[in-house]
């Protein structure tokens, strides 16, 4: 059974692994015009911090979603914390964002930069 590190549908999302902001975006997708997006879950992040590398399985999934999104234009890679948007506080803007990503390699580099 394949383990999914990239979440791009509500049915796959769990708030503890995608964070409050992403969870709320997933909930709003059916009601509002929200650009297509995907989340790299906390397990992938934790793996990177433990091993200081992206596993081949995680990298393949990141490449696959980037290739899919890049067919529609440039993408943004944005960091986010799982407790970024809470009912009592917001931490928007505290993290890194890379705009205008045009190719898969730049996307992978942006993910690594964010994780470091």
JSON list of C-alpha atoms in Angstrom, two decimals:
[
{"chain": "A", "resi": 1, "resn": "UNK", "atom": "CA", "xyz": [0.00, 0.00, 0.00]},
{"chain": "A", "resi": 2, "resn": "UNK", "atom": "CA", "xyz": [1.43, 3.35, -1.04]},
{"chain": "A", "resi": 3, "resn": "UNK", "atom": "CA", "xyz": [1.89, 5.99, 1.63]},
{"chain": "A", "resi": 4, "resn": "UNK", "atom": "CA", "xyz": [0.83, 9.49, 0.58]},
{"chain": "A", "resi": 5, "resn": "UNK", "atom": "CA", "xyz": [2.95, 12.46, 1.64]},
{"chain": "A", "resi": 6, "resn": "UNK", "atom": "CA", "xyz": [1.24, 14.89, -0.73]},
{"chain": "A", "resi": 7, "resn": "UNK", "atom": "CA", "xyz": [-2.35, 15.78, 0.09]},
{"chain": "A", "resi": 8, "resn": "UNK", "atom": "CA", "xyz": [-4.49, 17.52, -2.51]},
{"chain": "A", "resi": 9, "resn": "UNK", "atom": "CA", "xyz": [-8.00, 16.34, -1.66]},
{"chain": "A", "resi": 10, "resn": "UNK", "atom": "CA", "xyz": [-10.16, 16.75, 1.41]},
{"chain": "A", "resi": 11, "resn": "UNK", "atom": "CA", "xyz": [-10.70, 12.99, 1.60]},
{"chain": "A", "resi": 12, "resn": "UNK", "atom": "CA", "xyz": [-6.95, 12.52, 2.19]},
{"chain": "A", "resi": 13, "resn": "UNK", "atom": "CA", "xyz": [-6.50, 15.42, 4.63]},
{"chain": "A", "resi": 14, "resn": "UNK", "atom": "CA", "xyz": [-6.19, 15.17, 8.39]},
{"chain": "A", "resi": 15, "resn": "UNK", "atom": "CA", "xyz": [-5.90, 18.49, 10.25]},
{"chain": "A", "resi": 16, "resn": "UNK", "atom": "CA", "xyz": [-2.97, 17.28, 12.38]},
{"chain": "A", "resi": 17, "resn": "UNK", "atom": "CA", "xyz": [-0.95, 16.47, 9.26]},
{"chain": "A", "resi": 18, "resn": "UNK", "atom": "CA", "xyz": [-1.86, 19.39, 7.00]},
{"chain": "A", "resi": 19, "resn": "UNK", "atom": "CA", "xyz": [-2.42, 22.21, 9.49]},
{"chain": "A", "resi": 20, "resn": "UNK", "atom": "CA", "xyz": [-5.38, 24.46, 10.18]},
{"chain": "A", "resi": 21, "resn": "UNK", "atom": "CA", "xyz": [-4.91, 26.78, 7.18]},
{"chain": "A", "resi": 22, "resn": "UNK", "atom": "CA", "xyz": [-4.78, 23.95, 4.65]},
{"chain": "A", "resi": 23, "resn": "UNK", "atom": "CA", "xyz": [-7.62, 22.10, 6.37]},
{"chain": "A", "resi": 24, "resn": "UNK", "atom": "CA", "xyz": [-9.84, 25.18, 6.12]},
{"chain": "A", "resi": 25, "resn": "UNK", "atom": "CA", "xyz": [-8.87, 25.68, 2.46]},
{"chain": "A", "resi": 26, "resn": "UNK", "atom": "CA", "xyz": [-9.85, 22.08, 1.74]},
{"chain": "A", "resi": 27, "resn": "UNK", "atom": "CA", "xyz": [-13.22, 22.69, 3.41]},
{"chain": "A", "resi": 28, "resn": "UNK", "atom": "CA", "xyz": [-13.80, 25.89, 1.40]},
{"chain": "A", "resi": 29, "resn": "UNK", "atom": "CA", "xyz": [-12.79, 24.49, -2.03]},
{"chain": "A", "resi": 30, "resn": "UNK", "atom": "CA", "xyz": [-16.30, 23.35, -2.88]},
{"chain": "A", "resi": 31, "resn": "UNK", "atom": "CA", "xyz": [-17.86, 26.71, -1.98]},
{"chain": "A", "resi": 32, "resn": "UNK", "atom": "CA", "xyz": [-15.33, 29.23, -3.29]},
{"chain": "A", "resi": 33, "resn": "UNK", "atom": "CA", "xyz": [-12.95, 29.63, -6.19]},
{"chain": "A", "resi": 34, "resn": "UNK", "atom": "CA", "xyz": [-9.66, 28.56, -4.62]},
{"chain": "A", "resi": 35, "resn": "UNK", "atom": "CA", "xyz": [-6.67, 27.80, -6.86]},
{"chain": "A", "resi": 36, "resn": "UNK", "atom": "CA", "xyz": [-5.57, 24.20, -6.99]},
{"chain": "A", "resi": 37, "resn": "UNK", "atom": "CA", "xyz": [-3.10, 23.42, -4.23]},
{"chain": "A", "resi": 38, "resn": "UNK", "atom": "CA", "xyz": [-1.37, 20.56, -2.48]},
{"chain": "A", "resi": 39, "resn": "UNK", "atom": "CA", "xyz": [0.14, 20.09, 0.95]},
{"chain": "A", "resi": 40, "resn": "UNK", "atom": "CA", "xyz": [3.27, 18.18, 1.86]},
{"chain": "A", "resi": 41, "resn": "UNK", "atom": "CA", "xyz": [2.29, 16.58, 5.14]},
{"chain": "A", "resi": 42, "resn": "UNK", "atom": "CA", "xyz": [4.16, 16.70, 8.44]},
{"chain": "A", "resi": 43, "resn": "UNK", "atom": "CA", "xyz": [5.49, 13.16, 8.01]},
{"chain": "A", "resi": 44, "resn": "UNK", "atom": "CA", "xyz": [7.56, 14.25, 4.99]},
{"chain": "A", "resi": 45, "resn": "UNK", "atom": "CA", "xyz": [8.82, 17.29, 6.91]},
{"chain": "A", "resi": 46, "resn": "UNK", "atom": "CA", "xyz": [9.74, 15.15, 9.93]},
{"chain": "A", "resi": 47, "resn": "UNK", "atom": "CA", "xyz": [11.53, 12.62, 7.70]},
{"chain": "A", "resi": 48, "resn": "UNK", "atom": "CA", "xyz": [13.64, 15.40, 6.19]},
{"chain": "A", "resi": 49, "resn": "UNK", "atom": "CA", "xyz": [14.61, 16.78, 9.57]},
{"chain": "A", "resi": 50, "resn": "UNK", "atom": "CA", "xyz": [15.54, 13.35, 10.90]},
{"chain": "A", "resi": 51, "resn": "UNK", "atom": "CA", "xyz": [17.56, 12.21, 7.85]},
{"chain": "A", "resi": 52, "resn": "UNK", "atom": "CA", "xyz": [18.58, 15.57, 6.28]},
{"chain": "A", "resi": 53, "resn": "UNK", "atom": "CA", "xyz": [17.41, 14.30, 2.91]},
{"chain": "A", "resi": 54, "resn": "UNK", "atom": "CA", "xyz": [14.19, 13.70, 1.02]},
{"chain": "A", "resi": 55, "resn": "UNK", "atom": "CA", "xyz": [13.43, 10.01, 0.58]},
{"chain": "A", "resi": 56, "resn": "UNK", "atom": "CA", "xyz": [13.01, 8.79, -3.02]},
{"chain": "A", "resi": 57, "resn": "UNK", "atom": "CA", "xyz": [9.32, 8.10, -2.34]},
{"chain": "A", "resi": 58, "resn": "UNK", "atom": "CA", "xyz": [8.69, 11.61, -1.00]},
{"chain": "A", "resi": 59, "resn": "UNK", "atom": "CA", "xyz": [10.69, 13.22, -3.81]},
{"chain": "A", "resi": 60, "resn": "UNK", "atom": "CA", "xyz": [8.74, 11.26, -6.43]},
{"chain": "A", "resi": 61, "resn": "UNK", "atom": "CA", "xyz": [5.44, 12.46, -4.97]},
{"chain": "A", "resi": 62, "resn": "UNK", "atom": "CA", "xyz": [6.64, 16.08, -4.81]},
{"chain": "A", "resi": 63, "resn": "UNK", "atom": "CA", "xyz": [7.83, 15.86, -8.43]},
{"chain": "A", "resi": 64, "resn": "UNK", "atom": "CA", "xyz": [4.51, 14.35, -9.55]},
{"chain": "A", "resi": 65, "resn": "UNK", "atom": "CA", "xyz": [2.40, 17.10, -7.99]},
{"chain": "A", "resi": 66, "resn": "UNK", "atom": "CA", "xyz": [4.74, 19.84, -9.22]},
{"chain": "A", "resi": 67, "resn": "UNK", "atom": "CA", "xyz": [4.59, 18.49, -12.77]},
{"chain": "A", "resi": 68, "resn": "UNK", "atom": "CA", "xyz": [0.80, 18.42, -12.59]},
{"chain": "A", "resi": 69, "resn": "UNK", "atom": "CA", "xyz": [0.52, 21.97, -11.21]},
{"chain": "A", "resi": 70, "resn": "UNK", "atom": "CA", "xyz": [3.20, 23.39, -13.55]},
{"chain": "A", "resi": 71, "resn": "UNK", "atom": "CA", "xyz": [1.16, 22.30, -16.59]},
{"chain": "A", "resi": 72, "resn": "UNK", "atom": "CA", "xyz": [-1.26, 25.09, -15.61]},
{"chain": "A", "resi": 73, "resn": "UNK", "atom": "CA", "xyz": [1.40, 27.78, -15.03]},
{"chain": "A", "resi": 74, "resn": "UNK", "atom": "CA", "xyz": [3.86, 28.92, -12.41]},
{"chain": "A", "resi": 75, "resn": "UNK", "atom": "CA", "xyz": [3.41, 27.85, -8.82]},
{"chain": "A", "resi": 76, "resn": "UNK", "atom": "CA", "xyz": [4.14, 29.21, -5.37]},
{"chain": "A", "resi": 77, "resn": "UNK", "atom": "CA", "xyz": [5.84, 27.14, -2.70]},
{"chain": "A", "resi": 78, "resn": "UNK", "atom": "CA", "xyz": [4.88, 28.37, 0.74]},
{"chain": "A", "resi": 79, "resn": "UNK", "atom": "CA", "xyz": [5.78, 27.17, 4.18]},
{"chain": "A", "resi": 80, "resn": "UNK", "atom": "CA", "xyz": [3.13, 26.88, 6.82]},
{"chain": "A", "resi": 81, "resn": "UNK", "atom": "CA", "xyz": [2.90, 25.65, 10.37]},
{"chain": "A", "resi": 82, "resn": "UNK", "atom": "CA", "xyz": [0.32, 23.13, 11.51]},
{"chain": "A", "resi": 83, "resn": "UNK", "atom": "CA", "xyz": [-0.77, 25.66, 14.14]},
{"chain": "A", "resi": 84, "resn": "UNK", "atom": "CA", "xyz": [-0.57, 28.68, 11.84]},
{"chain": "A", "resi": 85, "resn": "UNK", "atom": "CA", "xyz": [-4.21, 29.73, 11.85]},
{"chain": "A", "resi": 86, "resn": "UNK", "atom": "CA", "xyz": [-5.93, 29.04, 15.12]},
{"chain": "A", "resi": 87, "resn": "UNK", "atom": "CA", "xyz": [-9.16, 30.42, 16.50]},
{"chain": "A", "resi": 88, "resn": "UNK", "atom": "CA", "xyz": [-7.16, 32.45, 19.01]},
{"chain": "A", "resi": 89, "resn": "UNK", "atom": "CA", "xyz": [-4.19, 33.58, 16.89]},
{"chain": "A", "resi": 90, "resn": "UNK", "atom": "CA", "xyz": [-2.75, 33.76, 13.40]},
{"chain": "A", "resi": 91, "resn": "UNK", "atom": "CA", "xyz": [0.87, 33.65, 12.34]},
{"chain": "A", "resi": 92, "resn": "UNK", "atom": "CA", "xyz": [0.45, 34.46, 8.64]},
{"chain": "A", "resi": 93, "resn": "UNK", "atom": "CA", "xyz": [3.50, 35.93, 6.98]},
{"chain": "A", "resi": 94, "resn": "UNK", "atom": "CA", "xyz": [6.01, 34.46, 9.44]},
{"chain": "A", "resi": 95, "resn": "UNK", "atom": "CA", "xyz": [7.20, 31.79, 7.04]},
{"chain": "A", "resi": 96, "resn": "UNK", "atom": "CA", "xyz": [8.92, 31.61, 3.63]},
{"chain": "A", "resi": 97, "resn": "UNK", "atom": "CA", "xyz": [7.26, 31.88, 0.23]},
{"chain": "A", "resi": 98, "resn": "UNK", "atom": "CA", "xyz": [8.78, 31.24, -3.19]},
{"chain": "A", "resi": 99, "resn": "UNK", "atom": "CA", "xyz": [6.77, 32.67, -6.10]},
{"chain": "A", "resi": 100, "resn": "UNK", "atom": "CA", "xyz": [7.02, 32.09, -9.83]},
{"chain": "A", "resi": 101, "resn": "UNK", "atom": "CA", "xyz": [8.35, 28.53, -9.68]},
{"chain": "A", "resi": 102, "resn": "UNK", "atom": "CA", "xyz": [8.59, 27.45, -13.34]},
{"chain": "A", "resi": 103, "resn": "UNK", "atom": "CA", "xyz": [10.16, 23.98, -13.16]},
{"chain": "A", "resi": 104, "resn": "UNK", "atom": "CA", "xyz": [10.30, 20.91, -10.98]},
{"chain": "A", "resi": 105, "resn": "UNK", "atom": "CA", "xyz": [13.93, 21.32, -9.90]},
{"chain": "A", "resi": 106, "resn": "UNK", "atom": "CA", "xyz": [13.27, 24.86, -8.65]},
{"chain": "A", "resi": 107, "resn": "UNK", "atom": "CA", "xyz": [10.25, 23.53, -6.78]},
{"chain": "A", "resi": 108, "resn": "UNK", "atom": "CA", "xyz": [12.28, 20.81, -5.06]},
{"chain": "A", "resi": 109, "resn": "UNK", "atom": "CA", "xyz": [14.96, 23.36, -4.13]},
{"chain": "A", "resi": 110, "resn": "UNK", "atom": "CA", "xyz": [12.28, 25.68, -2.69]},
{"chain": "A", "resi": 111, "resn": "UNK", "atom": "CA", "xyz": [10.86, 22.87, -0.55]},
{"chain": "A", "resi": 112, "resn": "UNK", "atom": "CA", "xyz": [14.32, 22.05, 0.81]},
{"chain": "A", "resi": 113, "resn": "UNK", "atom": "CA", "xyz": [15.03, 25.75, 1.47]},
{"chain": "A", "resi": 114, "resn": "UNK", "atom": "CA", "xyz": [11.80, 26.06, 3.41]},
{"chain": "A", "resi": 115, "resn": "UNK", "atom": "CA", "xyz": [12.50, 22.94, 5.45]},
{"chain": "A", "resi": 116, "resn": "UNK", "atom": "CA", "xyz": [15.98, 24.14, 6.39]}
]
